[in-house]
Short mmCIF file of C-alpha atoms and ligand atoms in Angstrom, two decimals:
data_model
loop_
_atom_site.label_atom_id
_atom_site.label_comp_id
_atom_site.label_asym_id
_atom_site.label_seq_id
_atom_site.Cartn_x
_atom_site.Cartn_y
_atom_site.Cartn_z
CA UNK A 149 0.00 0.00 0.00
CA UNK A 150 1.51 3.29 -1.05
CA UNK A 151 1.46 6.32 1.18
CA UNK A 152 -1.16 8.90 0.46
CA UNK A 153 -1.38 12.58 1.11
CA UNK A 154 -4.25 13.82 3.24
CA UNK A 155 -4.31 17.53 3.92
CA UNK A 156 -0.59 17.68 3.51
CA UNK A 157 -0.05 14.89 6.01
CA UNK A 158 1.41 11.66 4.67
CA UNK A 159 -0.59 8.69 5.83
CA UNK A 160 -0.77 5.14 4.65
CA UNK A 161 -4.24 4.71 6.06
CA UNK A 162 -5.42 2.21 8.61
CA UNK A 163 -4.24 -1.38 8.60
CA UNK A 164 -6.82 -3.66 7.00
CA UNK A 165 -8.04 -6.13 9.59
CA UNK A 166 -10.28 -9.09 8.83
CA UNK A 167 -11.96 -11.78 10.90
CA UNK A 168 -10.31 -15.06 10.02
CA UNK A 169 -12.58 -18.04 10.66
CA UNK A 170 -9.41 -20.12 10.89
CA UNK A 171 -8.61 -19.33 14.52
CA UNK A 172 -11.73 -17.17 14.92
CA UNK A 173 -9.98 -13.88 15.42
CA UNK A 174 -9.38 -10.53 13.80
CA UNK A 175 -6.02 -10.44 12.03
CA UNK A 176 -4.14 -7.83 10.06
CA UNK A 177 -4.25 -8.55 6.36
CA UNK A 178 -1.15 -7.68 4.40
CA UNK A 179 -0.49 -9.07 0.93
CA UNK A 180 2.34 -11.57 0.68
CA UNK A 181 2.25 -11.97 -3.12
CA UNK A 182 2.25 -9.48 -6.00
CA UNK A 183 -1.34 -10.43 -6.67
CA UNK A 184 -3.66 -11.53 -3.90
CA UNK A 185 -5.53 -14.70 -4.85
CA UNK A 186 -9.15 -14.89 -3.79
CA UNK A 187 -11.64 -17.70 -4.28
CA UNK A 188 -15.37 -17.57 -3.57
CA UNK A 189 -17.65 -20.58 -3.60
CA UNK A 190 -20.14 -19.89 -6.34
CA UNK A 191 -23.61 -21.06 -7.26
CA UNK A 192 -24.92 -24.54 -7.93
CA UNK A 193 -26.88 -23.81 -11.09
CA UNK A 194 -30.08 -25.81 -10.68
CA UNK A 195 -32.46 -23.06 -9.50
CA UNK A 196 -32.74 -19.28 -9.37
CA UNK A 197 -30.38 -17.74 -6.85
CA UNK A 198 -32.43 -16.28 -4.01
CA UNK A 199 -31.74 -13.24 -1.90
CA UNK A 200 -29.93 -15.23 0.79
CA UNK A 201 -27.48 -16.57 -1.81
CA UNK A 202 -26.77 -13.07 -3.03
CA UNK A 203 -25.54 -11.94 0.37
CA UNK A 204 -22.44 -14.12 -0.09
CA UNK A 205 -21.61 -12.44 -3.42
CA UNK A 206 -22.23 -8.92 -2.15
CA UNK A 207 -19.97 -9.81 0.78
CA UNK A 208 -17.18 -11.12 -1.49
CA UNK A 209 -17.60 -7.94 -3.54
CA UNK A 210 -17.05 -5.87 -0.40
CA UNK A 211 -13.79 -7.73 0.19
CA UNK A 212 -12.79 -6.98 -3.41
CA UNK A 213 -13.59 -3.29 -3.02
CA UNK A 214 -11.69 -3.08 0.28
CA UNK A 215 -8.59 -4.61 -1.32
CA UNK A 216 -8.86 -2.26 -4.30
CA UNK A 217 -9.22 0.66 -1.86
CA UNK A 218 -5.96 -0.40 -0.23
CA UNK A 219 -4.24 -0.65 -3.61
CA UNK A 220 -3.87 -4.43 -3.39
CA UNK A 221 -4.16 -6.17 -6.78
CA UNK A 222 -6.49 -9.17 -6.69
CA UNK A 223 -7.22 -12.15 -8.87
CA UNK A 224 -10.70 -13.41 -8.05
CA UNK A 225 -12.16 -16.79 -8.99
CA UNK A 226 -15.82 -17.81 -8.55
CA UNK A 227 -16.80 -21.35 -9.50
CA UNK A 228 -19.99 -22.46 -11.20
CA UNK A 229 -21.11 -25.86 -9.89
CA UNK A 230 -22.76 -27.54 -12.85
CA UNK A 231 -22.13 -31.11 -11.69
CA UNK A 232 -21.34 -32.99 -8.53
CA UNK A 233 -23.47 -31.27 -5.89
CA UNK A 234 -25.75 -34.01 -4.62
CA UNK A 235 -29.22 -33.26 -3.34
CA UNK A 236 -29.24 -32.01 0.29
CA UNK A 237 -25.45 -31.55 0.41
CA UNK A 238 -24.87 -35.23 1.01
CA UNK A 239 -22.35 -37.41 -0.77
CA UNK A 240 -24.72 -39.88 -2.34
CA UNK A 241 -27.95 -39.78 -4.25
CA UNK A 242 -29.08 -37.67 -7.10
CA UNK A 243 -27.16 -34.70 -8.41
CA UNK A 244 -28.95 -31.36 -7.91
CA UNK A 245 -28.53 -30.28 -11.53
CA UNK A 246 -29.70 -33.66 -12.86
CA UNK A 247 -32.70 -33.65 -10.53
CA UNK A 248 -33.71 -30.20 -11.76
CA UNK A 249 -33.37 -31.32 -15.39
CA UNK A 250 -35.65 -34.28 -14.76
CA UNK A 251 -38.18 -32.10 -12.94
CA UNK A 252 -38.23 -29.39 -15.60
CA UNK A 253 -37.95 -31.85 -18.50
CA UNK A 254 -34.92 -30.09 -19.90
CA UNK A 255 -31.39 -31.27 -20.56
CA UNK A 256 -28.78 -30.81 -17.84
CA UNK A 257 -26.93 -28.45 -20.17
CA UNK A 258 -30.06 -26.35 -20.64
CA UNK A 259 -30.65 -26.24 -16.89
CA UNK A 260 -27.05 -25.28 -16.12
CA UNK A 261 -26.98 -22.68 -18.91
CA UNK A 262 -30.30 -21.14 -17.92
CA UNK A 263 -29.51 -20.77 -14.22
CA UNK A 264 -25.95 -19.66 -14.85
CA UNK A 265 -27.35 -16.78 -16.86
CA UNK A 266 -29.83 -15.99 -14.06
CA UNK A 267 -26.88 -15.80 -11.66
CA UNK A 268 -24.93 -13.43 -13.92
CA UNK A 269 -28.03 -11.24 -14.38
CA UNK A 270 -28.37 -10.88 -10.63
CA UNK A 271 -24.73 -10.11 -9.89
CA UNK A 272 -24.77 -7.49 -12.63
CA UNK A 273 -27.97 -5.93 -11.27
CA UNK A 274 -26.35 -5.80 -7.84
CA UNK A 275 -23.27 -4.02 -9.22
CA UNK A 276 -20.92 -6.81 -8.16
CA UNK A 277 -17.46 -6.49 -9.69
CA UNK A 278 -16.95 -9.34 -12.16
CA UNK A 279 -14.52 -12.06 -11.13
CA UNK A 280 -11.45 -12.75 -13.25
CA UNK A 281 -12.56 -16.33 -13.83
CA UNK A 282 -15.81 -18.27 -13.54
CA UNK A 283 -14.66 -21.87 -14.02
CA UNK A 284 -17.32 -24.51 -14.58
CA UNK A 285 -16.92 -27.79 -12.74
CA UNK A 286 -17.67 -29.88 -15.84
CA UNK A 287 -14.59 -28.40 -17.54
CA UNK A 288 -12.28 -29.65 -14.78
CA UNK A 289 -13.39 -33.24 -14.24
CA UNK A 290 -10.19 -34.60 -15.80
CA UNK A 291 -8.10 -32.59 -13.34
CA UNK A 292 -10.36 -33.67 -10.48
CA UNK A 293 -9.73 -37.31 -11.35
CA UNK A 294 -5.98 -36.63 -11.37
CA UNK A 295 -6.22 -34.89 -7.99
CA UNK A 296 -8.17 -37.80 -6.44
CA UNK A 297 -5.73 -40.31 -7.96
CA UNK A 298 -2.84 -38.45 -6.31
CA UNK A 299 -4.62 -38.62 -2.94
CA UNK A 300 -5.15 -42.33 -3.48
CA UNK A 301 -1.49 -42.86 -4.35
CA UNK A 302 -0.51 -41.01 -1.17
CA UNK A 303 -2.71 -43.29 0.90
CA UNK A 304 -5.35 -40.76 1.95
CA UNK A 305 -8.32 -42.66 0.55
CA UNK A 306 -10.19 -45.94 0.51
CA UNK A 307 -12.51 -47.49 -2.00
CA UNK A 308 -16.10 -48.56 -1.48
CA UNK A 309 -18.64 -49.76 -4.05
CA UNK A 310 -20.22 -46.28 -3.85
CA UNK A 311 -16.99 -44.47 -4.67
CA UNK A 312 -13.61 -43.23 -3.50
CA UNK A 313 -13.58 -41.74 0.00
CA UNK A 314 -11.21 -39.38 1.76
CA UNK A 315 -9.97 -40.95 5.02
CA UNK A 316 -10.25 -38.12 7.54
CA UNK A 317 -8.47 -40.23 10.19
CA UNK A 318 -5.29 -39.56 8.19
CA UNK A 319 -5.57 -35.82 8.86
CA UNK A 320 -4.78 -34.95 12.50
CA UNK A 321 -5.96 -31.36 11.95
CA UNK A 322 -9.22 -32.35 10.33
CA UNK A 323 -12.03 -29.98 11.25
CA UNK A 324 -9.84 -27.18 12.61
CA UNK A 325 -11.79 -24.57 10.67
CA UNK A 326 -15.09 -25.74 12.15
CA UNK A 327 -13.43 -26.16 15.54
CA UNK A 328 -14.34 -29.82 15.65
CA UNK A 329 -11.85 -31.48 17.92
CA UNK A 330 -13.09 -34.99 18.28
CA UNK A 331 -14.85 -37.45 16.11
CA UNK A 332 -18.48 -37.78 17.02
CA UNK A 333 -19.12 -34.07 17.36
CA UNK A 334 -20.56 -33.92 13.91
CA UNK A 335 -23.79 -35.69 14.69
CA UNK A 336 -25.61 -32.82 13.08
CA UNK A 337 -27.69 -32.99 9.97
CA UNK A 338 -26.36 -33.76 6.52
CA UNK A 339 -24.23 -36.67 7.67
CA UNK A 340 -25.86 -39.67 6.11
CA UNK A 341 -25.23 -43.36 6.43
CA UNK A 342 -22.92 -44.77 3.80
CA UNK A 343 -22.28 -48.50 3.86
CA UNK A 344 -18.66 -49.20 4.74
CA UNK A 345 -17.67 -45.65 5.57
CA UNK A 346 -15.13 -45.71 8.38
CA UNK A 347 -15.87 -42.36 9.96
CA UNK A 348 -18.87 -40.12 9.72
CA UNK A 349 -16.57 -37.33 8.58
CA UNK A 350 -15.13 -39.26 5.61
CA UNK A 351 -16.39 -37.83 2.34
CA UNK A 352 -16.64 -38.86 -1.30
CA UNK A 353 -13.99 -37.71 -3.76
CA UNK A 354 -15.63 -39.76 -6.49
CA UNK A 355 -19.22 -40.97 -6.63
CA UNK A 356 -19.34 -44.20 -8.57
CA UNK A 357 -22.52 -44.83 -10.50
CA UNK A 358 -24.82 -47.40 -8.94
CA UNK A 359 -25.41 -50.46 -11.12
CA UNK A 360 -28.53 -49.93 -13.21
CA UNK A 361 -28.68 -46.19 -12.40
CA UNK A 362 -26.85 -44.50 -15.18
CA UNK A 363 -26.09 -40.84 -14.58
CA UNK A 364 -26.70 -38.24 -17.28
CA UNK A 365 -23.35 -36.52 -16.75
CA UNK A 366 -20.80 -39.33 -16.30
CA UNK A 367 -17.10 -39.78 -16.66
CA UNK A 368 -14.90 -42.83 -16.65
CA UNK A 369 -12.37 -43.01 -13.83
CA UNK A 370 -10.12 -45.50 -12.02
CA UNK A 371 -13.11 -45.98 -9.67
CA UNK A 372 -15.64 -46.67 -12.38
CA UNK A 373 -18.10 -44.48 -14.24
CA UNK A 374 -19.50 -41.67 -12.16
CA UNK A 375 -19.05 -38.06 -11.12
CA UNK A 376 -16.79 -36.10 -8.77
CA UNK A 377 -17.78 -35.42 -5.17
CA UNK A 378 -18.93 -31.88 -4.59
CA UNK A 379 -16.00 -30.68 -2.45
CA UNK A 380 -13.37 -31.67 -4.99
CA UNK A 381 -14.07 -29.00 -7.58
CA UNK A 382 -13.23 -26.03 -5.37
CA UNK A 383 -9.81 -27.40 -4.41
CA UNK A 384 -8.96 -28.36 -7.97
CA UNK A 385 -10.14 -25.19 -9.71
CA UNK A 386 -8.73 -22.78 -7.12
CA UNK A 387 -5.31 -24.44 -7.23
CA UNK A 388 -5.42 -24.57 -11.04
CA UNK A 389 -6.26 -20.87 -11.34
CA UNK A 390 -4.61 -19.28 -8.29
CA UNK A 391 -1.66 -21.56 -7.59
CA UNK A 392 -1.15 -24.07 -4.77
CA UNK A 393 -1.51 -21.52 -1.99
CA UNK A 394 -3.55 -18.37 -2.05
CA UNK A 395 -4.73 -15.70 0.33
CA UNK A 396 -8.49 -15.46 0.78
CA UNK A 397 -11.33 -17.95 0.52
CA UNK A 398 -14.90 -16.73 1.06
CA UNK A 399 -18.31 -18.29 1.41
CA UNK A 400 -21.47 -18.45 3.47
CA UNK A 401 -21.08 -19.45 7.10
CA UNK A 402 -22.76 -22.80 6.37
CA UNK A 403 -19.70 -23.77 4.32
CA UNK A 404 -17.48 -23.27 7.35
CA UNK A 405 -18.79 -26.44 8.98
CA UNK A 406 -18.47 -28.99 6.20
CA UNK A 407 -17.60 -27.93 2.67
CA UNK A 408 -14.61 -25.78 3.57
CA UNK A 409 -13.42 -28.26 6.20
CA UNK A 410 -13.26 -30.90 3.48
CA UNK A 411 -11.68 -28.56 0.94
CA UNK A 412 -8.86 -27.90 3.42
CA UNK A 413 -8.38 -31.58 4.31
CA UNK A 414 -8.04 -32.78 0.72
CA UNK A 415 -5.96 -29.79 -0.47
CA UNK A 416 -3.42 -30.01 2.35
CA UNK A 417 -3.17 -33.78 1.85
CA UNK A 418 -2.66 -33.23 -1.88
CA UNK A 419 -0.04 -30.49 -1.49
CA UNK A 420 1.71 -32.22 1.42
CA UNK A 421 4.02 -29.28 2.14
CA UNK A 422 2.91 -28.78 5.73
CA UNK A 423 1.77 -25.23 5.08
CA UNK A 424 -1.77 -23.97 5.62
CA UNK A 425 -3.47 -24.12 2.23
CA UNK A 426 -5.23 -20.71 2.41
CA UNK A 427 -4.36 -17.87 4.80
CA UNK A 428 -7.72 -16.21 5.37
CA UNK A 429 -11.15 -17.85 5.54
CA UNK A 430 -13.94 -15.28 5.52
CA UNK A 431 -17.59 -16.17 6.05
CA UNK A 432 -20.75 -14.13 5.87
CA UNK A 433 -23.75 -14.78 8.10
CA UNK A 434 -27.18 -15.76 6.89
CA UNK A 435 -30.03 -13.66 5.73
CA UNK A 436 -33.07 -14.66 7.78
CA UNK A 437 -36.54 -14.76 6.31
CA UNK A 438 -38.81 -14.97 9.30
CA UNK A 439 -37.12 -17.48 11.56
CA UNK A 440 -35.66 -19.50 8.70
CA UNK A 441 -32.24 -19.11 7.20
CA UNK A 442 -32.60 -18.75 3.47
CA UNK A 443 -31.37 -21.90 1.80
CA UNK A 444 -31.95 -22.58 -1.84
CA UNK A 445 -33.00 -26.13 -1.09
CA UNK A 446 -35.92 -24.89 1.00
CA UNK A 447 -37.61 -23.51 -2.11
CA UNK A 448 -39.89 -20.53 -2.38
CA UNK A 449 -37.37 -18.02 -1.04
CA UNK A 450 -37.70 -14.63 -2.74
CA UNK A 451 -35.26 -13.60 -5.42
CA UNK A 452 -34.11 -10.30 -6.82
CA UNK A 453 -36.68 -10.35 -9.62
CA UNK A 454 -39.45 -10.54 -7.00
CA UNK A 455 -38.15 -7.38 -5.35
CA UNK A 456 -38.03 -5.55 -8.65
CA UNK A 457 -41.61 -6.53 -9.38
CA UNK A 458 -42.59 -5.15 -5.99
CA UNK A 459 -41.01 -1.80 -6.87
CA UNK A 460 -37.67 -2.11 -5.09
CA UNK A 461 -34.44 -1.19 -6.79
CA UNK A 462 -31.62 -3.79 -6.65
CA UNK A 463 -29.43 -1.10 -5.12
CA UNK A 464 -31.94 -0.78 -2.26
CA UNK A 465 -31.40 -4.46 -1.54
CA UNK A 466 -27.66 -3.96 -1.72
CA UNK A 467 -27.90 -1.04 0.71
CA UNK A 468 -30.06 -3.16 3.02
CA UNK A 469 -27.32 -5.84 3.08
CA UNK A 470 -24.50 -3.33 3.64
CA UNK A 471 -26.50 -1.62 6.37
CA UNK A 472 -25.67 -4.64 8.52
CA UNK A 473 -22.24 -6.04 9.26
CA UNK A 474 -21.49 -9.16 7.25
CA UNK A 475 -20.93 -11.25 10.37
CA UNK A 476 -24.36 -10.40 11.80
CA UNK A 477 -27.50 -12.22 10.85
CA UNK A 478 -29.87 -9.96 8.99
CA UNK A 479 -33.65 -10.18 9.12
CA UNK A 480 -35.22 -9.69 5.75
CA UNK A 481 -38.47 -7.75 6.21
CA UNK A 482 -40.50 -5.43 4.03
CA UNK A 483 -40.06 -2.67 6.61
CA UNK A 484 -36.27 -3.02 6.46
CA UNK A 485 -36.31 -2.94 2.68
CA UNK A 486 -38.61 0.10 2.64
CA UNK A 487 -36.21 1.86 4.98
CA UNK A 488 -33.25 0.95 2.76
CA UNK A 489 -34.98 2.29 -0.34
CA UNK A 490 -35.87 5.51 1.48
CA UNK A 491 -32.26 5.91 2.65
CA UNK A 492 -31.00 5.35 -0.87
CA UNK A 493 -33.45 7.89 -2.22
CA UNK A 494 -32.22 10.49 0.26
CA UNK A 495 -28.58 9.70 -0.51
CA UNK A 496 -29.14 10.06 -4.24
CA UNK A 497 -31.05 13.32 -3.69
CA UNK A 498 -28.13 14.68 -1.66
CA UNK A 499 -25.46 13.46 -4.06
CA UNK A 500 -27.24 14.60 -7.21
CA UNK A 501 -26.28 18.29 -7.03
CA UNK A 502 -22.66 17.15 -6.55
CA UNK A 503 -22.74 15.35 -9.88
CA UNK A 504 -23.13 18.62 -11.74
CA UNK A 505 -20.38 20.30 -9.71
CA UNK A 506 -17.75 18.74 -11.96
CA UNK A 507 -16.63 15.42 -13.34
CA UNK A 508 -17.25 12.58 -10.89
CA UNK A 509 -13.83 11.93 -9.34
CA UNK A 510 -12.15 8.54 -9.51
CA UNK A 511 -11.82 7.51 -5.89
CA UNK A 512 -11.48 3.72 -6.01
CA UNK A 513 -8.42 3.85 -3.79
CA UNK A 514 -7.65 5.72 -0.60
CA UNK A 515 -4.73 7.36 -2.40
CA UNK A 516 -6.94 8.72 -5.18
CA UNK A 517 -9.68 9.82 -2.79
CA UNK A 518 -7.15 11.55 -0.54
CA UNK A 519 -5.85 13.58 -3.47
CA UNK A 520 -9.34 14.86 -4.21
CA UNK A 521 -9.93 15.68 -0.54
CA UNK A 522 -6.58 17.42 -0.13
CA UNK A 523 -6.90 21.01 1.03
CA UNK A 524 -10.18 20.37 2.81
CA UNK A 525 -9.42 19.36 6.40
CA UNK A 526 -13.01 18.41 7.23
CA UNK A 527 -13.22 16.20 4.14
CA UNK A 528 -9.87 14.61 4.99
CA UNK A 529 -11.16 13.77 8.46
CA UNK A 530 -14.34 12.22 7.06
CA UNK A 531 -12.25 10.23 4.60
CA UNK A 532 -10.13 8.96 7.43
CA UNK A 533 -13.32 7.79 9.18
CA UNK A 534 -14.36 5.86 6.09
CA UNK A 535 -10.93 4.28 5.80
CA UNK A 536 -11.02 3.33 9.49
CA UNK A 537 -14.46 1.76 8.98
CA UNK A 538 -13.56 -0.41 5.97
CA UNK A 539 -10.30 -1.39 7.66
CA UNK A 540 -12.14 -2.55 10.80
CA UNK A 541 -13.30 -5.88 9.38
CA UNK A 542 -15.32 -4.24 6.60
CA UNK A 543 -17.65 -2.15 8.72
CA UNK A 544 -19.99 -1.03 5.95
CA UNK A 545 -22.69 0.38 8.30
CA UNK A 546 -20.11 2.84 9.61
CA UNK A 547 -19.13 3.90 6.09
CA UNK A 548 -22.77 4.65 5.35
CA UNK A 549 -23.08 6.68 8.54
CA UNK A 550 -19.87 8.58 7.76
CA UNK A 551 -21.17 9.40 4.28
CA UNK A 552 -24.51 10.64 5.61
CA UNK A 553 -22.75 12.82 8.17
CA UNK A 554 -20.34 14.18 5.58
CA UNK A 555 -23.11 15.15 3.17
CA UNK A 556 -24.66 17.31 5.90
CA UNK A 557 -21.44 18.80 7.19
CA UNK A 558 -21.36 22.51 6.27
CA UNK A 559 -17.60 22.57 6.93
CA UNK A 560 -16.93 20.32 3.92
CA UNK A 561 -16.53 22.00 0.56
CA UNK A 562 -18.49 20.91 -2.49
CA UNK A 563 -15.35 19.32 -3.96
CA UNK A 564 -14.74 17.56 -0.68
CA UNK A 565 -18.29 16.22 -0.55
CA UNK A 566 -17.98 15.02 -4.11
CA UNK A 567 -14.75 13.18 -3.28
CA UNK A 568 -16.33 11.60 -0.20
CA UNK A 569 -19.44 10.49 -2.09
CA UNK A 570 -17.24 8.94 -4.77
CA UNK A 571 -15.04 7.25 -2.16
CA UNK A 572 -17.96 5.82 -0.21
CA UNK A 573 -19.50 4.62 -3.44
CA UNK A 574 -16.29 2.91 -4.51
CA UNK A 575 -16.47 0.93 -1.27
CA UNK A 576 -20.22 0.34 -1.16
CA UNK A 577 -21.01 0.06 -4.86
CA UNK A 578 -24.41 1.74 -4.68
CA UNK A 579 -24.08 3.59 -8.01
CA UNK A 580 -24.59 6.92 -6.25
CA UNK A 581 -22.84 8.68 -9.11
CA UNK A 582 -25.30 7.51 -11.74
CA UNK A 583 -28.58 6.36 -10.17
CA UNK A 584 -31.64 8.15 -11.44
CA UNK A 585 -33.84 9.27 -8.54
CA UNK A 586 -36.81 8.49 -10.75
CA UNK A 587 -35.86 4.81 -10.60
CA UNK A 588 -36.25 4.90 -6.84
CA UNK A 589 -39.71 6.42 -6.82
CA UNK A 590 -42.10 4.78 -4.51
CA UNK A 591 -44.39 7.62 -3.77
CA UNK A 592 -46.56 7.46 -0.72
CA UNK A 593 -49.92 9.12 -1.03
CA UNK A 594 -50.68 11.94 1.37
CA UNK A 595 -53.84 9.98 2.24
CA UNK A 596 -51.59 7.24 3.65
CA UNK A 597 -50.18 9.56 6.31
CA UNK A 598 -51.49 9.32 9.83
CA UNK A 599 -53.01 12.55 11.23
CA UNK A 600 -49.93 12.87 13.49
CA UNK A 601 -47.52 12.57 10.54
CA UNK A 602 -49.51 15.11 8.59
CA UNK A 603 -49.49 17.51 11.53
CA UNK A 604 -45.71 17.21 11.98
CA UNK A 605 -45.07 17.95 8.30
CA UNK A 606 -47.43 20.92 8.16
CA UNK A 607 -45.96 22.36 11.34
CA UNK A 608 -42.41 22.06 9.92
CA UNK A 609 -43.46 23.73 6.66
CA UNK A 610 -45.07 26.59 8.65
CA UNK A 611 -41.98 26.92 10.88
CA UNK A 612 -39.76 27.14 7.82
CA UNK A 613 -41.94 29.85 6.26
CA UNK A 614 -41.69 31.79 9.52
CA UNK A 615 -37.90 31.31 9.65
CA UNK A 616 -37.58 32.63 6.10
CA UNK A 617 -39.69 35.66 7.00
CA UNK A 618 -37.27 36.32 9.84
CA UNK A 619 -34.36 35.79 7.44
CA UNK A 620 -33.07 32.95 9.62
CA UNK A 621 -31.70 31.02 6.67
CA UNK A 622 -29.79 28.48 8.75
CA UNK A 623 -32.95 27.50 10.59
CA UNK A 624 -34.90 27.32 7.32
CA UNK A 625 -32.28 25.05 5.78
CA UNK A 626 -32.26 22.85 8.85
CA UNK A 627 -36.03 22.42 8.66
CA UNK A 628 -35.78 21.60 4.98
CA UNK A 629 -33.29 18.85 5.84
CA UNK A 630 -35.70 17.51 8.48
CA UNK A 631 -38.50 17.44 5.91
CA UNK A 632 -36.17 15.74 3.48
CA UNK A 633 -35.55 13.03 6.06
CA UNK A 634 -39.30 12.50 6.30
CA UNK A 635 -39.44 11.98 2.54
CA UNK A 636 -40.99 15.37 1.87
CA UNK A 637 -40.03 17.33 -1.24
CA UNK A 638 -40.55 21.06 -0.83
CA UNK A 639 -40.83 23.60 -3.65
CA UNK A 640 -41.09 27.36 -3.06
CA UNK A 641 -43.60 29.04 -5.38
CA UNK A 642 -44.81 32.66 -5.58
CA UNK A 643 -47.90 31.46 -3.70
CA UNK A 644 -45.84 29.92 -0.92
CA UNK A 645 -44.25 26.52 -0.36
CA UNK A 646 -45.75 23.39 -1.92
CA UNK A 647 -44.81 19.97 -0.67
CA UNK A 648 -45.25 16.39 -1.79
CA UNK A 649 -44.14 12.99 -0.62
CA UNK A 650 -41.44 11.10 -2.44
ZN1 ZN B 868 -16.48 -24.36 -2.57
#
């Protein structure tokens, strides 16, 4: 990270600190390679991604933006699981993509293609930075077979009629990520009975086809015709595209307990160099719908298209997610989404006049933002607050608060406010520099107001008129800001002020 100049003071910003699930503590993140390698577990393309799924990608995007802010080059890989993920996350039984094809009477290729496109549509709508690579599991089956064969040659596996299994007894550190210290602690769901399996934790590297049950997607292997186990693809594709060791692996917190535990076990056995495979494991919490965590398998969970139909902008959903810290569970409610859309509307209304003040500054990095804020001490202080917030384990709610404060701070110049809005937007990705307020319209009718709400608004409008009569412009402006917060647009006409709800 290069030094930057803030108000004539050289600062390199705050040290980026992230919560590492491996060890469960906050650690300083400093790059150890020219390019930081980052891998995020991607979608299984057998159904529409729902809103809970999207939290993981918005979270990974926040990591990307934080690294960019710190001037750290990143290579990001997100896999597309188009084979191998068995129904209900277990090792045996039907493949999720094949099951969907049978249900929808389409080919597995059609299913995978259709839902892969749905995934890309959603990440684009949510302004998620594109990854450098989106490898598809089906393109790497040959390498997966080679990987599993190496594990077998090293003695980490055993064969059963149902496939090739990883022998977790061979890994003394098995389960460290999930903090599982003894066998038998994983009685929880998703561990099914497999005839001949030595330990409950052992998992399939290869799922051999059952006699008489021919799979649609099938490959020949030293263990018979079949398909790879689900965990294998992430190890193989990440190592193929990022090198044997890389820096950051992200995913939903559900992956911390099983999928990522198994990725680590097989990768470290394969590499055999005694080093931790990946340095930082970052996990986002669930989005709760009612009391349920949103899981794609549960079915019926809302997706982004449903929100759009209901009149919400995708950026309102993004703001709703970033309004909570990624390690906190978030409750998805209509009230919360309404509040997010109203906040976004106010932000865009405040930022809009700044757009015409001059070209929107490039402020993707702290260094660039600091140059734009130079000469404005109040702006430099606000920028430092934003940098402190992103550095403190990606505290996006604090960035939002800092931006809202800055946009109201009379001590900050127009240029400074513009730089701060651009900087916050580089970190949050809300498209503040280009969103059309008209796209965020969700007008409430005056008839919907309660008598109390109506009274408050009319009183404020009257107070402002009085303040203007008394030439108390500061008071008048303050009241206008209060009305703005209530979603009231005020226009002064020769006949007096006219107001309407946004
Ligand atoms: Zn994965």
